[in-house]
């Protein structure tokens, strides 16, 4: 039994579509890892579209003598969709499971191995720097005073030298501070 060359070309186009589906799954995995930033998704889709167009152009040049055939595009689309909705879903679910396992392991490594020594080092550094700043305050090299007044205590003026008559009491009474 003889198979038409167009049928073989269609099957090759289906394989090419499945390979493009694998390539697209790499971008989907990258989105799962990075969180799917809108700018990054746009850049990934642009790279995929350009790569798919280039591969399709090369395939048409190599196998169809440069002619763009509808069954080649249909075969690519069919291969892509078959891969994407069958094997591709399984691959993405397995990758999501693997990604969750890796995150769980890294979280455990951070929580049980890396975080305690880091917290101990931070505690020691905090104690050292607080003691150094306390010593510097005592030496008077750096002033950290919460009771910082605008005038020095021996220069405060308030009402010590006020000898005016209080006009609010109706007479020429002198303030209590002035009786001294």
PDB file of N, CA and C in Angstrom, residues 105-178:
ATOM      1  N   UNK A 105      10.585  21.905  50.369  1.00  0.00           N
ATOM      2  CA  UNK A 105      11.932  21.564  50.832  1.00  0.00           C
ATOM      3  C   UNK A 105      12.731  22.831  51.124  1.00  0.00           C
ATOM      4  N   UNK A 106      12.667  23.816  50.235  1.00  0.00           N
ATOM      5  CA  UNK A 106      13.407  25.060  50.455  1.00  0.00           C
ATOM      6  C   UNK A 106      12.886  25.809  51.679  1.00  0.00           C
ATOM      7  N   UNK A 107      11.579  25.794  51.887  1.00  0.00           N
ATOM      8  CA  UNK A 107      11.013  26.419  53.077  1.00  0.00           C
ATOM      9  C   UNK A 107      11.502  25.711  54.338  1.00  0.00           C
ATOM     10  N   UNK A 108      11.575  24.374  54.301  1.00  0.00           N
ATOM     11  CA  UNK A 108      12.097  23.624  55.442  1.00  0.00           C
ATOM     12  C   UNK A 108      13.570  23.893  55.681  1.00  0.00           C
ATOM     13  N   UNK A 109      14.339  23.966  54.605  1.00  0.00           N
ATOM     14  CA  UNK A 109      15.767  24.276  54.749  1.00  0.00           C
ATOM     15  C   UNK A 109      15.936  25.655  55.362  1.00  0.00           C
ATOM     16  N   UNK A 110      15.140  26.618  54.915  1.00  0.00           N
ATOM     17  CA  UNK A 110      15.229  27.965  55.484  1.00  0.00           C
ATOM     18  C   UNK A 110      14.818  27.951  56.953  1.00  0.00           C
ATOM     19  N   UNK A 111      13.689  27.316  57.238  1.00  0.00           N
ATOM     20  CA  UNK A 111      13.146  27.355  58.593  1.00  0.00           C
ATOM     21  C   UNK A 111      14.015  26.613  59.599  1.00  0.00           C
ATOM     22  N   UNK A 112      14.556  25.466  59.225  1.00  0.00           N
ATOM     23  CA  UNK A 112      15.245  24.620  60.199  1.00  0.00           C
ATOM     24  C   UNK A 112      16.766  24.720  60.136  1.00  0.00           C
ATOM     25  N   UNK A 113      17.321  25.143  59.014  1.00  0.00           N
ATOM     26  CA  UNK A 113      18.778  25.141  58.891  1.00  0.00           C
ATOM     27  C   UNK A 113      19.348  26.556  58.802  1.00  0.00           C
ATOM     28  N   UNK A 114      18.820  27.397  57.948  1.00  0.00           N
ATOM     29  CA  UNK A 114      19.412  28.714  57.711  1.00  0.00           C
ATOM     30  C   UNK A 114      18.904  29.799  58.662  1.00  0.00           C
ATOM     31  N   UNK A 115      17.645  29.751  59.008  1.00  0.00           N
ATOM     32  CA  UNK A 115      17.070  30.820  59.811  1.00  0.00           C
ATOM     33  C   UNK A 115      17.597  30.873  61.252  1.00  0.00           C
ATOM     34  N   UNK A 116      17.740  29.751  61.990  1.00  0.00           N
ATOM     35  CA  UNK A 116      18.225  29.868  63.373  1.00  0.00           C
ATOM     36  C   UNK A 116      19.616  30.495  63.502  1.00  0.00           C
ATOM     37  N   UNK A 117      20.617  30.080  62.712  1.00  0.00           N
ATOM     38  CA  UNK A 117      21.903  30.778  62.847  1.00  0.00           C
ATOM     39  C   UNK A 117      21.833  32.245  62.449  1.00  0.00           C
ATOM     40  N   UNK A 118      21.027  32.557  61.445  1.00  0.00           N
ATOM     41  CA  UNK A 118      20.889  33.948  61.037  1.00  0.00           C
ATOM     42  C   UNK A 118      20.241  34.773  62.141  1.00  0.00           C
ATOM     43  N   UNK A 119      19.216  34.221  62.793  1.00  0.00           N
ATOM     44  CA  UNK A 119      18.596  34.935  63.909  1.00  0.00           C
ATOM     45  C   UNK A 119      19.572  35.106  65.062  1.00  0.00           C
ATOM     46  N   UNK A 120      20.399  34.082  65.338  1.00  0.00           N
ATOM     47  CA  UNK A 120      21.391  34.195  66.409  1.00  0.00           C
ATOM     48  C   UNK A 120      22.417  35.280  66.085  1.00  0.00           C
ATOM     49  N   UNK A 121      22.880  35.320  64.858  1.00  0.00           N
ATOM     50  CA  UNK A 121      23.846  36.345  64.454  1.00  0.00           C
ATOM     51  C   UNK A 121      23.217  37.732  64.565  1.00  0.00           C
ATOM     52  N   UNK A 122      21.974  37.878  64.135  1.00  0.00           N
ATOM     53  CA  UNK A 122      21.293  39.166  64.225  1.00  0.00           C
ATOM     54  C   UNK A 122      21.102  39.581  65.686  1.00  0.00           C
ATOM     55  N   UNK A 123      20.820  38.627  66.569  1.00  0.00           N
ATOM     56  CA  UNK A 123      20.666  38.924  67.986  1.00  0.00           C
ATOM     57  C   UNK A 123      21.985  39.424  68.575  1.00  0.00           C
ATOM     58  N   UNK A 124      23.077  38.738  68.258  1.00  0.00           N
ATOM     59  CA  UNK A 124      24.394  39.135  68.768  1.00  0.00           C
ATOM     60  C   UNK A 124      24.775  40.515  68.216  1.00  0.00           C
ATOM     61  N   UNK A 125      24.561  40.742  66.947  1.00  0.00           N
ATOM     62  CA  UNK A 125      24.881  42.045  66.368  1.00  0.00           C
ATOM     63  C   UNK A 125      24.047  43.157  66.995  1.00  0.00           C
ATOM     64  N   UNK A 126      22.783  42.875  67.257  1.00  0.00           N
ATOM     65  CA  UNK A 126      21.934  43.868  67.903  1.00  0.00           C
ATOM     66  C   UNK A 126      22.456  44.199  69.295  1.00  0.00           C
ATOM     67  N   UNK A 127      22.854  43.186  70.051  1.00  0.00           N
ATOM     68  CA  UNK A 127      23.405  43.417  71.397  1.00  0.00           C
ATOM     69  C   UNK A 127      24.706  44.219  71.323  1.00  0.00           C
ATOM     70  N   UNK A 128      25.570  43.870  70.387  1.00  0.00           N
ATOM     71  CA  UNK A 128      26.853  44.572  70.264  1.00  0.00           C
ATOM     72  C   UNK A 128      26.617  46.038  69.904  1.00  0.00           C
ATOM     73  N   UNK A 129      25.786  46.300  68.914  1.00  0.00           N
ATOM     74  CA  UNK A 129      25.558  47.679  68.493  1.00  0.00           C
ATOM     75  C   UNK A 129      24.814  48.486  69.548  1.00  0.00           C
ATOM     76  N   UNK A 130      23.925  47.858  70.296  1.00  0.00           N
ATOM     77  CA  UNK A 130      23.232  48.604  71.346  1.00  0.00           C
ATOM     78  C   UNK A 130      24.206  48.954  72.470  1.00  0.00           C
ATOM     79  N   UNK A 131      25.129  48.054  72.801  1.00  0.00           N
ATOM     80  CA  UNK A 131      26.124  48.363  73.833  1.00  0.00           C
ATOM     81  C   UNK A 131      27.086  49.452  73.367  1.00  0.00           C
ATOM     82  N   UNK A 132      27.491  49.380  72.106  1.00  0.00           N
ATOM     83  CA  UNK A 132      28.395  50.406  71.579  1.00  0.00           C
ATOM     84  C   UNK A 132      27.714  51.768  71.605  1.00  0.00           C
ATOM     85  N   UNK A 133      26.471  51.842  71.175  1.00  0.00           N
ATOM     86  CA  UNK A 133      25.783  53.132  71.173  1.00  0.00           C
ATOM     87  C   UNK A 133      25.543  53.620  72.597  1.00  0.00           C
ATOM     88  N   UNK A 134      25.308  52.707  73.535  1.00  0.00           N
ATOM     89  CA  UNK A 134      25.138  53.092  74.936  1.00  0.00           C
ATOM     90  C   UNK A 134      26.438  53.668  75.493  1.00  0.00           C
ATOM     91  N   UNK A 135      27.562  53.027  75.182  1.00  0.00           N
ATOM     92  CA  UNK A 135      28.865  53.524  75.653  1.00  0.00           C
ATOM     93  C   UNK A 135      29.181  54.888  75.040  1.00  0.00           C
ATOM     94  N   UNK A 136      28.872  55.054  73.771  1.00  0.00           N
ATOM     95  CA  UNK A 136      29.127  56.335  73.124  1.00  0.00           C
ATOM     96  C   UNK A 136      28.251  57.436  73.715  1.00  0.00           C
ATOM     97  N   UNK A 137      27.053  57.098  74.098  1.00  0.00           N
ATOM     98  CA  UNK A 137      26.195  58.088  74.740  1.00  0.00           C
ATOM     99  C   UNK A 137      26.764  58.500  76.093  1.00  0.00           C
ATOM    100  N   UNK A 138      27.271  57.523  76.823  1.00  0.00           N
ATOM    101  CA  UNK A 138      27.838  57.841  78.132  1.00  0.00           C
ATOM    102  C   UNK A 138      29.102  58.678  78.004  1.00  0.00           C
ATOM    103  N   UNK A 139      29.875  58.441  76.980  1.00  0.00           N
ATOM    104  CA  UNK A 139      31.087  59.222  76.784  1.00  0.00           C
ATOM    105  C   UNK A 139      30.786  60.638  76.295  1.00  0.00           C
ATOM    106  N   UNK A 140      29.591  60.855  75.828  1.00  0.00           N
ATOM    107  CA  UNK A 140      29.210  62.174  75.381  1.00  0.00           C
ATOM    108  C   UNK A 140      29.632  62.471  73.961  1.00  0.00           C
ATOM    109  N   UNK A 141      30.086  61.461  73.236  1.00  0.00           N
ATOM    110  CA  UNK A 141      30.533  61.686  71.874  1.00  0.00           C
ATOM    111  C   UNK A 141      29.338  61.879  70.938  1.00  0.00           C
ATOM    112  N   UNK A 142      28.271  61.200  71.240  1.00  0.00           N
ATOM    113  CA  UNK A 142      27.068  61.343  70.435  1.00  0.00           C
ATOM    114  C   UNK A 142      25.929  61.639  71.395  1.00  0.00           C
ATOM    115  N   UNK A 143      25.181  62.673  71.143  1.00  0.00           N
ATOM    116  CA  UNK A 143      24.074  63.021  72.023  1.00  0.00           C
ATOM    117  C   UNK A 143      22.786  62.433  71.474  1.00  0.00           C
ATOM    118  N   UNK A 144      22.189  61.583  72.255  1.00  0.00           N
ATOM    119  CA  UNK A 144      20.876  61.051  71.955  1.00  0.00           C
ATOM    120  C   UNK A 144      20.000  61.360  73.159  1.00  0.00           C
ATOM    121  N   UNK A 145      19.463  62.540  73.225  1.00  0.00           N
ATOM    122  CA  UNK A 145      18.673  62.928  74.380  1.00  0.00           C
ATOM    123  C   UNK A 145      17.230  63.096  73.962  1.00  0.00           C
ATOM    124  N   UNK A 146      16.359  62.463  74.719  1.00  0.00           N
ATOM    125  CA  UNK A 146      14.938  62.608  74.452  1.00  0.00           C
ATOM    126  C   UNK A 146      14.405  63.888  75.093  1.00  0.00           C
ATOM    127  N   UNK A 147      15.090  64.391  76.117  1.00  0.00           N
ATOM    128  CA  UNK A 147      14.656  65.589  76.813  1.00  0.00           C
ATOM    129  C   UNK A 147      15.445  66.801  76.333  1.00  0.00           C
ATOM    130  N   UNK A 148      15.614  66.897  75.080  1.00  0.00           N
ATOM    131  CA  UNK A 148      16.392  67.990  74.515  1.00  0.00           C
ATOM    132  C   UNK A 148      15.521  69.240  74.496  1.00  0.00           C
ATOM    133  N   UNK A 149      15.952  70.248  75.213  1.00  0.00           N
ATOM    134  CA  UNK A 149      15.197  71.500  75.241  1.00  0.00           C
ATOM    135  C   UNK A 149      15.852  72.499  74.299  1.00  0.00           C
ATOM    136  N   UNK A 150      15.097  73.482  73.910  1.00  0.00           N
ATOM    137  CA  UNK A 150      15.605  74.455  72.963  1.00  0.00           C
ATOM    138  C   UNK A 150      16.594  75.419  73.599  1.00  0.00           C
ATOM    139  N   UNK A 151      16.413  75.690  74.900  1.00  0.00           N
ATOM    140  CA  UNK A 151      17.350  76.560  75.594  1.00  0.00           C
ATOM    141  C   UNK A 151      18.029  75.787  76.697  1.00  0.00           C
ATOM    142  N   UNK A 152      19.239  76.171  76.993  1.00  0.00           N
ATOM    143  CA  UNK A 152      19.967  75.521  78.068  1.00  0.00           C
ATOM    144  C   UNK A 152      19.342  75.908  79.411  1.00  0.00           C
ATOM    145  N   UNK A 153      19.393  75.038  80.425  1.00  0.00           N
ATOM    146  CA  UNK A 153      18.701  75.295  81.686  1.00  0.00           C
ATOM    147  C   UNK A 153      19.150  76.575  82.380  1.00  0.00           C
ATOM    148  N   UNK A 154      20.428  76.943  82.306  1.00  0.00           N
ATOM    149  CA  UNK A 154      20.904  78.143  82.997  1.00  0.00           C
ATOM    150  C   UNK A 154      20.574  79.422  82.237  1.00  0.00           C
ATOM    151  N   UNK A 155      19.977  79.276  81.048  1.00  0.00           N
ATOM    152  CA  UNK A 155      19.647  80.466  80.274  1.00  0.00           C
ATOM    153  C   UNK A 155      18.142  80.654  80.125  1.00  0.00           C
ATOM    154  N   UNK A 156      17.330  79.864  80.783  1.00  0.00           N
ATOM    155  CA  UNK A 156      15.892  79.981  80.640  1.00  0.00           C
ATOM    156  C   UNK A 156      15.415  81.272  81.273  1.00  0.00           C
ATOM    157  N   UNK A 157      14.528  81.963  80.574  1.00  0.00           N
ATOM    158  CA  UNK A 157      14.138  83.291  81.004  1.00  0.00           C
ATOM    159  C   UNK A 157      12.754  83.336  81.630  1.00  0.00           C
ATOM    160  N   UNK A 158      11.863  82.636  81.151  1.00  0.00           N
ATOM    161  CA  UNK A 158      10.462  82.633  81.568  1.00  0.00           C
ATOM    162  C   UNK A 158      10.043  83.973  82.170  1.00  0.00           C
ATOM    163  N   UNK A 159       9.704  84.043  83.419  1.00  0.00           N
ATOM    164  CA  UNK A 159       9.199  85.282  84.002  1.00  0.00           C
ATOM    165  C   UNK A 159      10.072  85.739  85.168  1.00  0.00           C
ATOM    166  N   UNK A 160      11.319  85.395  85.178  1.00  0.00           N
ATOM    167  CA  UNK A 160      12.171  85.750  86.302  1.00  0.00           C
ATOM    168  C   UNK A 160      12.342  87.253  86.435  1.00  0.00           C
ATOM    169  N   UNK A 161      12.459  87.940  85.362  1.00  0.00           N
ATOM    170  CA  UNK A 161      12.770  89.363  85.408  1.00  0.00           C
ATOM    171  C   UNK A 161      11.599  90.219  84.957  1.00  0.00           C
ATOM    172  N   UNK A 162      10.400  89.668  84.989  1.00  0.00           N
ATOM    173  CA  UNK A 162       9.231  90.413  84.550  1.00  0.00           C
ATOM    174  C   UNK A 162       8.708  91.254  85.710  1.00  0.00           C
ATOM    175  N   UNK A 163       8.825  92.552  85.654  1.00  0.00           N
ATOM    176  CA  UNK A 163       8.376  93.423  86.730  1.00  0.00           C
ATOM    177  C   UNK A 163       7.234  94.295  86.275  1.00  0.00           C
ATOM    178  N   UNK A 164       6.479  93.845  85.310  1.00  0.00           N
ATOM    179  CA  UNK A 164       5.354  94.626  84.827  1.00  0.00           C
ATOM    180  C   UNK A 164       4.161  94.427  85.744  1.00  0.00           C
ATOM    181  N   UNK A 165       3.277  95.344  85.687  1.00  0.00           N
ATOM    182  CA  UNK A 165       2.074  95.298  86.505  1.00  0.00           C
ATOM    183  C   UNK A 165       1.057  94.447  85.784  1.00  0.00           C
ATOM    184  N   UNK A 166       0.353  93.601  86.537  1.00  0.00           N
ATOM    185  CA  UNK A 166      -0.672  92.751  85.956  1.00  0.00           C
ATOM    186  C   UNK A 166      -1.906  93.590  85.747  1.00  0.00           C
ATOM    187  N   UNK A 167      -2.287  93.810  84.524  1.00  0.00           N
ATOM    188  CA  UNK A 167      -3.416  94.663  84.222  1.00  0.00           C
ATOM    189  C   UNK A 167      -4.737  93.937  84.334  1.00  0.00           C
ATOM    190  N   UNK A 168      -4.710  92.618  84.419  1.00  0.00           N
ATOM    191  CA  UNK A 168      -5.932  91.837  84.479  1.00  0.00           C
ATOM    192  C   UNK A 168      -6.568  91.832  85.858  1.00  0.00           C
ATOM    193  N   UNK A 169      -5.864  92.185  86.948  1.00  0.00           N
ATOM    194  CA  UNK A 169      -6.413  92.098  88.289  1.00  0.00           C
ATOM    195  C   UNK A 169      -6.882  93.453  88.799  1.00  0.00           C
ATOM    196  N   UNK A 170      -6.747  94.401  88.021  1.00  0.00           N
ATOM    197  CA  UNK A 170      -7.268  95.703  88.376  1.00  0.00           C
ATOM    198  C   UNK A 170      -6.478  96.416  89.445  1.00  0.00           C
ATOM    199  N   UNK A 171      -5.303  96.595  89.303  1.00  0.00           N
ATOM    200  CA  UNK A 171      -4.491  97.305  90.277  1.00  0.00           C
ATOM    201  C   UNK A 171      -3.046  97.217  89.906  1.00  0.00           C
ATOM    202  N   UNK A 172      -2.272  97.647  90.775  1.00  0.00           N
ATOM    203  CA  UNK A 172      -0.836  97.640  90.528  1.00  0.00           C
ATOM    204  C   UNK A 172      -0.177  96.562  91.354  1.00  0.00           C
ATOM    205  N   UNK A 173      -0.704  95.377  91.235  1.00  0.00           N
ATOM    206  CA  UNK A 173      -0.140  94.267  91.990  1.00  0.00           C
ATOM    207  C   UNK A 173       1.069  93.705  91.248  1.00  0.00           C
ATOM    208  N   UNK A 174       2.005  93.239  91.992  1.00  0.00           N
ATOM    209  CA  UNK A 174       3.231  92.650  91.446  1.00  0.00           C
ATOM    210  C   UNK A 174       3.074  91.137  91.486  1.00  0.00           C
ATOM    211  N   UNK A 175       3.597  90.484  90.488  1.00  0.00           N
ATOM    212  CA  UNK A 175       3.533  89.026  90.437  1.00  0.00           C
ATOM    213  C   UNK A 175       4.251  88.412  91.614  1.00  0.00           C
ATOM    214  N   UNK A 176       3.924  87.179  91.909  1.00  0.00           N
ATOM    215  CA  UNK A 176       4.546  86.491  93.032  1.00  0.00           C
ATOM    216  C   UNK A 176       6.039  86.284  92.791  1.00  0.00           C
ATOM    217  N   UNK A 177       6.436  86.117  91.547  1.00  0.00           N
ATOM    218  CA  UNK A 177       7.838  85.932  91.247  1.00  0.00           C
ATOM    219  C   UNK A 177       8.640  87.192  91.539  1.00  0.00           C
ATOM    220  N   UNK A 178       7.986  88.321  91.488  1.00  0.00           N
ATOM    221  CA  UNK A 178       8.699  89.588  91.666  1.00  0.00           C
ATOM    222  C   UNK A 178       8.820  89.964  93.129  1.00  0.00           C
TER     223      UNK A 178
END
